[in-house]
Amino acid sequence: MRTNHAITVAAAALVALVACGGAYRDYPRWRFIAPAEVDRGCMLGKSFIRMSGKTGVGITVELRSRGDCNVRFVRAELVLDGQRAPATLPAPLELRGRSLVYVWLPFEFDNQAAWNAGRRDGAFEIDLEVAGVVAPTWRIAADHRREHRFRPGSDPWRR
Amino acid sequence: MATLTRLVLVAAALVVLGGCPKTRYRSDVNAPGIVHLEAPPPRENGDPAVYVEPEDPGEHELYIGPAVVLGPGSGRTSDSQHAEFEADLQVRVAYQTLETSHRSKDIPFPKQAGWAMTLGWSPIQTDHRPDDTIEVNTGPLYVEVERYWMVFSAGLGAVTYVDEWDGGVQLTLTAMPYGFRMRYLADGGFEFMGAFRLELPTSINWSR
């Protein structure tokens, strides 16, 4: 019995030694490097990057209307070293009065290949038709980077 | 090779094993995580801080364990009344895929059961002469295929003395750092060695 305990303790010590813990892995992500807000007359737009990974990047566009306002996404692309990754576009929106809606734009492409190839600077381009008029392209510069190899604050030994 | 050179080689290997501060090399290849773009974040409220962290895709790990193996031996001696001493330099290479990525303080060491290959060379093998002098010879080259689980391993492979050619098989049983090594050579017969293994756990990791 005593031998069994000794083996258990030794095995636990081994596991503890090999899996010492510390901070968890962090991941690269796309980040805007320019203001991501736009004023298009009857509506204000604001973008947020919500997901970024191997298969693409997803952004939320916040649309805030000042009054009744019809908005249609004509084009949304991530331009990356001359290559374009189009987003799946939402259906046209009818914003009534002072409305607030969030629109999901997933840009699906081989983001991992782009990362591996060092193509990490780009821009999100969004063309909107607001109240029946095609507005100038909304362009938001962005880059794909990892600021830390391990997630800050996830290291229990440093709390 | 001069005895002093061989001693320096083994000493240098021991210093490297004892003093090397960084033993895990991390590649940036495939660094992005796994995301599911089909659906937006579950609770969208316009908070700029909202971000859906990617899932961990796991890692590839190439384990490279340079080691000094040393201990008493018997079998290849001019005077069977004496135990001999042997020091080996070897490198153990193993590959595995990990379901979860390593954490910042994890020691690189194969966590799962797996297969490894070991290449080694013995620069020092003593021989007590009948006149009570000690001759330092160059030992054999060897290659082993090893089955391991944590610190336990069993390796089987080929061994050869190059200077005066002799060949055979080698078996190593290890519960690191302790081990036992046995050889059978066509001309030399059996050799036994208490193989104390000092290994520097080293790995190269890259994302799946």
XYZ file of C-alpha atoms in Angstrom:
367
model
C 0.000 0.000 0.000
C 2.788 2.381 0.943
C 4.466 1.638 -2.390
C 1.238 2.466 -4.219
C 1.067 5.821 -2.450
C 4.664 6.557 -3.305
C 4.040 5.760 -6.972
C 0.918 7.952 -6.988
C 2.793 10.854 -5.419
C 5.699 10.420 -7.843
C 3.342 10.313 -10.823
C 1.485 13.423 -9.600
C 4.789 15.235 -9.135
C 5.826 14.280 -12.652
C 2.597 15.532 -14.165
C 2.917 18.754 -12.169
C 6.473 19.212 -13.377
C 5.704 18.664 -17.035
C 2.461 20.652 -16.982
C 3.726 23.607 -14.996
C 0.906 25.831 -16.194
C 1.300 29.536 -16.630
C -0.393 31.727 -19.174
C -2.564 30.447 -22.000
C -1.826 30.827 -25.682
C -2.923 34.044 -27.323
C -3.913 34.377 -30.974
C -3.357 36.948 -33.676
C -6.355 39.041 -34.556
C -7.373 41.696 -36.994
C -7.565 45.155 -35.454
C -8.652 48.470 -36.896
C -5.811 50.967 -37.022
C -8.026 53.896 -38.081
C -11.320 55.279 -36.811
C -14.157 52.922 -37.666
C -17.043 55.389 -37.654
C -18.909 57.011 -40.498
C -21.671 59.594 -40.904
C -23.930 59.032 -43.883
C -26.675 61.589 -43.440
C -29.642 59.766 -42.007
C -27.489 57.204 -40.253
C -24.297 56.804 -38.310
C -22.210 53.679 -38.674
C -19.631 52.142 -36.400
C -17.719 48.883 -36.867
C -16.240 46.424 -34.385
C -14.084 43.393 -35.073
C -15.649 40.537 -33.129
C -13.934 37.408 -34.435
C -10.660 36.640 -36.142
C -9.205 33.252 -36.877
C -8.017 30.713 -39.394
C -11.070 30.926 -41.645
C -11.627 34.647 -41.703
C -12.745 37.618 -39.730
C -16.164 38.791 -38.567
C -17.211 42.353 -37.900
C -20.342 43.892 -36.470
C -21.590 47.118 -38.007
C -23.686 49.273 -35.719
C -26.223 51.378 -37.628
C -27.919 54.218 -35.775
C -30.549 56.143 -37.703
C -31.539 59.772 -37.112
C -34.926 59.194 -38.688
C -36.466 56.835 -41.233
C -33.567 55.549 -43.319
C -33.179 52.711 -45.803
C -29.742 51.121 -45.838
C -28.399 48.527 -48.238
C -24.965 46.940 -48.143
C -23.752 47.034 -51.750
C -20.257 45.682 -51.137
C -18.094 44.696 -48.186
C -14.585 43.374 -48.774
C -11.372 42.934 -46.895
C -8.633 44.092 -49.251
C -5.423 42.289 -48.451
C -2.371 42.973 -50.605
C -4.520 43.331 -53.683
C -6.637 40.267 -52.932
C -10.243 40.767 -51.950
C -12.228 38.708 -49.492
C -15.940 39.542 -49.842
C -18.332 39.371 -46.917
C -21.730 37.757 -46.932
C -24.071 40.740 -47.211
C -27.256 41.203 -45.179
C -30.676 41.929 -46.637
C -31.593 45.616 -47.120
C -32.621 47.309 -43.899
C -35.455 49.734 -43.235
C -34.594 51.737 -40.157
C -37.625 53.382 -38.623
C -37.225 56.573 -36.605
C -34.237 56.557 -34.289
C -33.274 52.908 -34.628
C -30.266 50.948 -33.552
C -29.359 47.717 -35.340
C -26.315 45.513 -35.459
C -25.352 43.870 -38.732
C -23.064 40.853 -38.908
C -20.494 40.770 -41.733
C -18.462 37.564 -41.966
C -15.437 37.753 -44.283
C -14.601 34.125 -44.974
C -11.194 33.466 -46.525
C -7.986 31.607 -45.784
C -6.769 33.958 -43.094
C -4.220 31.397 -41.894
C -2.557 31.249 -45.329
C -2.451 35.049 -45.386
C -0.864 35.061 -41.916
C 1.704 32.444 -42.918
C 2.539 34.392 -46.074
C 3.072 37.559 -44.066
C 0.114 39.368 -45.657
C -1.045 41.133 -42.519
C -1.993 44.664 -43.588
C -5.270 45.434 -45.234
C -8.427 47.494 -45.234
C -12.105 46.809 -44.874
C -14.075 48.487 -47.642
C -17.821 48.893 -47.265
C -20.111 50.456 -49.857
C -23.508 51.482 -48.532
C -26.560 52.721 -50.307
C -28.233 55.106 -47.865
C -31.683 56.492 -48.650
C -31.290 55.329 -52.242
C -27.931 57.023 -52.765
C -24.654 55.104 -53.040
C -22.311 56.674 -50.520
C -18.530 56.971 -50.901
C -16.622 53.829 -49.915
C -16.185 53.476 -46.168
C -12.585 52.361 -45.803
C -11.104 51.231 -42.499
C -7.402 50.383 -42.376
C -6.574 47.295 -40.304
C -3.796 44.905 -39.554
C -3.473 41.332 -38.407
C -1.149 41.017 -35.474
C -0.497 39.251 -32.212
C 0.539 41.513 -29.376
C 1.384 38.746 -26.918
C 2.310 35.118 -27.385
C 0.442 34.299 -24.193
C -2.721 35.922 -22.969
C -1.990 38.689 -20.462
C -3.663 38.065 -17.156
C -4.122 34.352 -17.765
C -1.056 33.456 -15.769
C -2.243 32.418 -12.297
C 1.319 32.567 -10.992
C 1.467 36.307 -11.506
C -1.792 37.318 -9.898
C 40.207 11.303 -31.045
C 42.273 12.421 -28.055
C 40.962 11.510 -24.633
C 41.027 15.144 -23.521
C 38.918 16.178 -26.498
C 36.352 13.539 -25.676
C 36.255 14.585 -22.026
C 35.782 18.206 -23.057
C 32.967 17.124 -25.383
C 31.103 15.335 -22.616
C 31.732 18.181 -20.139
C 30.462 20.732 -22.657
C 27.342 18.652 -23.206
C 26.749 18.524 -19.435
C 27.168 22.295 -19.155
C 24.667 22.826 -21.970
C 22.205 20.453 -20.314
C 22.598 22.194 -16.977
C 22.606 25.787 -18.096
C 20.483 26.157 -21.194
C 17.750 28.654 -20.251
C 15.457 28.364 -23.237
C 14.437 24.962 -24.379
C 11.190 25.555 -26.227
C 11.158 27.180 -29.618
C 7.795 28.455 -30.798
C 6.935 29.011 -34.401
C 4.416 31.586 -35.618
C 3.170 29.280 -38.356
C -0.609 28.663 -38.330
C -0.972 30.999 -35.346
C -4.623 32.055 -35.808
C -7.211 30.156 -33.792
C -10.475 28.507 -34.759
C -13.509 30.740 -35.288
C -17.082 30.064 -36.344
C -18.206 32.900 -38.543
C -21.662 31.518 -39.290
C -23.205 33.383 -36.374
C -22.527 36.769 -34.757
C -21.499 37.072 -31.104
C -24.333 35.820 -28.901
C -24.924 39.101 -27.085
C -24.196 42.099 -29.267
C -24.600 45.389 -27.451
C -22.163 47.695 -29.212
C -19.527 47.350 -26.510
C -16.150 47.922 -28.225
C -14.549 45.420 -25.829
C -16.670 42.478 -26.976
C -14.477 39.932 -28.751
C -15.113 36.235 -29.252
C -11.866 34.462 -28.437
C -10.896 31.774 -30.946
C -10.788 28.141 -29.966
C -7.494 26.392 -29.413
C -6.562 24.305 -32.473
C -3.821 22.446 -30.591
C -0.217 22.086 -31.616
C 2.408 20.052 -33.355
C 5.408 19.299 -31.187
C 8.773 18.080 -32.340
C 10.628 16.950 -29.258
C 14.415 16.935 -29.473
C 16.125 15.696 -26.352
C 19.906 15.923 -26.374
C 21.304 13.870 -23.524
C 24.389 12.653 -21.811
C 24.110 9.027 -20.750
C 26.750 7.823 -18.344
C 27.363 5.071 -15.899
C 29.275 1.929 -15.027
C 29.534 -0.825 -17.568
C 30.884 -4.284 -18.055
C 31.529 -6.667 -20.886
C 34.041 -4.903 -23.089
C 37.053 -5.005 -20.819
C 40.490 -6.490 -20.656
C 40.087 -7.163 -16.921
C 36.700 -8.506 -15.878
C 37.494 -7.789 -12.213
C 36.890 -4.070 -12.823
C 33.768 -2.159 -13.720
C 34.262 0.156 -16.660
C 32.795 3.587 -17.306
C 30.981 4.769 -20.373
C 29.636 8.187 -21.404
C 27.344 8.585 -24.401
C 26.058 11.607 -26.258
C 22.682 11.034 -27.785
C 19.669 12.815 -29.135
C 16.118 11.550 -28.870
C 13.601 12.805 -31.400
C 9.840 12.399 -31.099
C 6.838 13.977 -32.763
C 3.339 14.312 -31.426
C 0.208 16.356 -31.972
C -1.315 17.984 -28.922
C -5.043 18.591 -28.514
C -4.392 21.743 -26.512
C -1.554 24.188 -26.854
C 1.148 24.270 -24.218
C 1.037 26.928 -21.529
C 3.813 29.392 -20.901
C 5.492 27.460 -18.089
C 5.032 23.912 -19.318
C 8.275 22.007 -19.579
C 8.676 20.558 -23.061
C 8.408 16.850 -22.542
C 6.374 14.239 -24.412
C 3.179 13.983 -22.392
C 1.502 11.227 -24.346
C 2.752 7.733 -24.998
C 4.540 7.596 -28.317
C 7.462 6.551 -30.430
C 10.868 8.170 -30.583
C 14.141 7.627 -32.383
C 17.437 7.910 -30.586
C 20.812 8.449 -32.226
C 23.874 8.173 -30.074
C 27.609 7.907 -29.896
C 29.886 6.977 -27.063
C 33.038 9.111 -26.974
C 34.278 7.574 -23.744
C 34.525 3.936 -22.828
C 37.190 2.921 -20.344
C 39.135 -0.308 -20.363
C 41.103 -1.519 -17.339
C 44.231 -3.161 -18.612
C 45.767 -6.190 -16.838
C 48.709 -3.926 -15.910
C 46.240 -1.729 -13.957
C 46.314 1.166 -16.371
C 43.103 2.605 -17.781
C 42.699 3.110 -21.479
C 39.987 5.413 -22.769
C 38.486 4.187 -26.004
C 35.838 5.429 -28.331
C 32.616 3.503 -27.880
C 29.965 2.567 -30.369
C 27.454 4.390 -32.534
C 23.856 3.370 -32.037
C 20.353 3.999 -33.228
C 17.241 2.947 -31.316
C 13.523 3.016 -31.852
C 11.935 3.782 -28.534
C 8.483 3.410 -27.049
C 7.986 5.910 -24.254
C 5.468 7.012 -21.683
C 6.476 10.014 -19.628
C 9.851 9.139 -18.117
C 9.573 5.442 -18.880
C 10.883 4.048 -22.121
C 12.101 0.934 -23.834
C 14.406 1.244 -26.820
C 15.673 -1.364 -29.214
C 18.091 -0.820 -32.043
C 21.388 -1.414 -33.746
C 24.858 -0.719 -32.405
C 28.225 -0.712 -34.098
C 31.851 -0.145 -33.155
C 33.517 1.635 -36.030
C 37.240 1.498 -35.166
C 37.428 -2.266 -34.984
C 34.174 -3.118 -36.644
C 31.701 -5.012 -34.554
C 27.931 -4.894 -34.795
C 24.921 -6.029 -32.843
C 21.752 -5.011 -31.077
C 21.130 -2.703 -28.166
C 18.291 -2.596 -25.653
C 17.736 0.297 -23.267
C 15.196 0.359 -20.470
C 14.784 3.708 -18.763
C 12.902 5.281 -15.903
C 14.556 8.614 -16.290
C 17.072 9.490 -15.082
C 17.858 5.860 -14.323
C 18.350 3.283 -17.011
C 19.818 -0.009 -17.979
C 21.456 -0.714 -21.318
C 22.366 -4.068 -22.747
C 24.184 -4.844 -25.974
C 24.968 -8.000 -27.791
C 27.719 -7.760 -30.379
C 28.702 -10.313 -32.970
C 32.324 -10.451 -31.863
C 32.272 -8.841 -28.430
C 29.308 -10.624 -26.884
C 27.267 -9.042 -24.099
C 27.779 -5.576 -22.632
C 25.814 -4.135 -19.726
C 25.627 -0.549 -18.583
C 23.887 1.358 -15.839
C 22.761 4.224 -18.041
C 22.090 7.374 -16.020
C 20.443 9.730 -18.513
C 20.599 13.529 -18.234
C 18.348 14.896 -20.942
C 17.636 18.485 -21.893
C 13.943 18.596 -22.752
C 13.725 20.685 -25.902
C 10.947 21.139 -28.376
C 9.823 23.043 -31.414
C 6.114 23.850 -31.340
C 3.859 25.133 -34.056
C 0.127 25.415 -34.229
C -2.135 22.889 -35.894
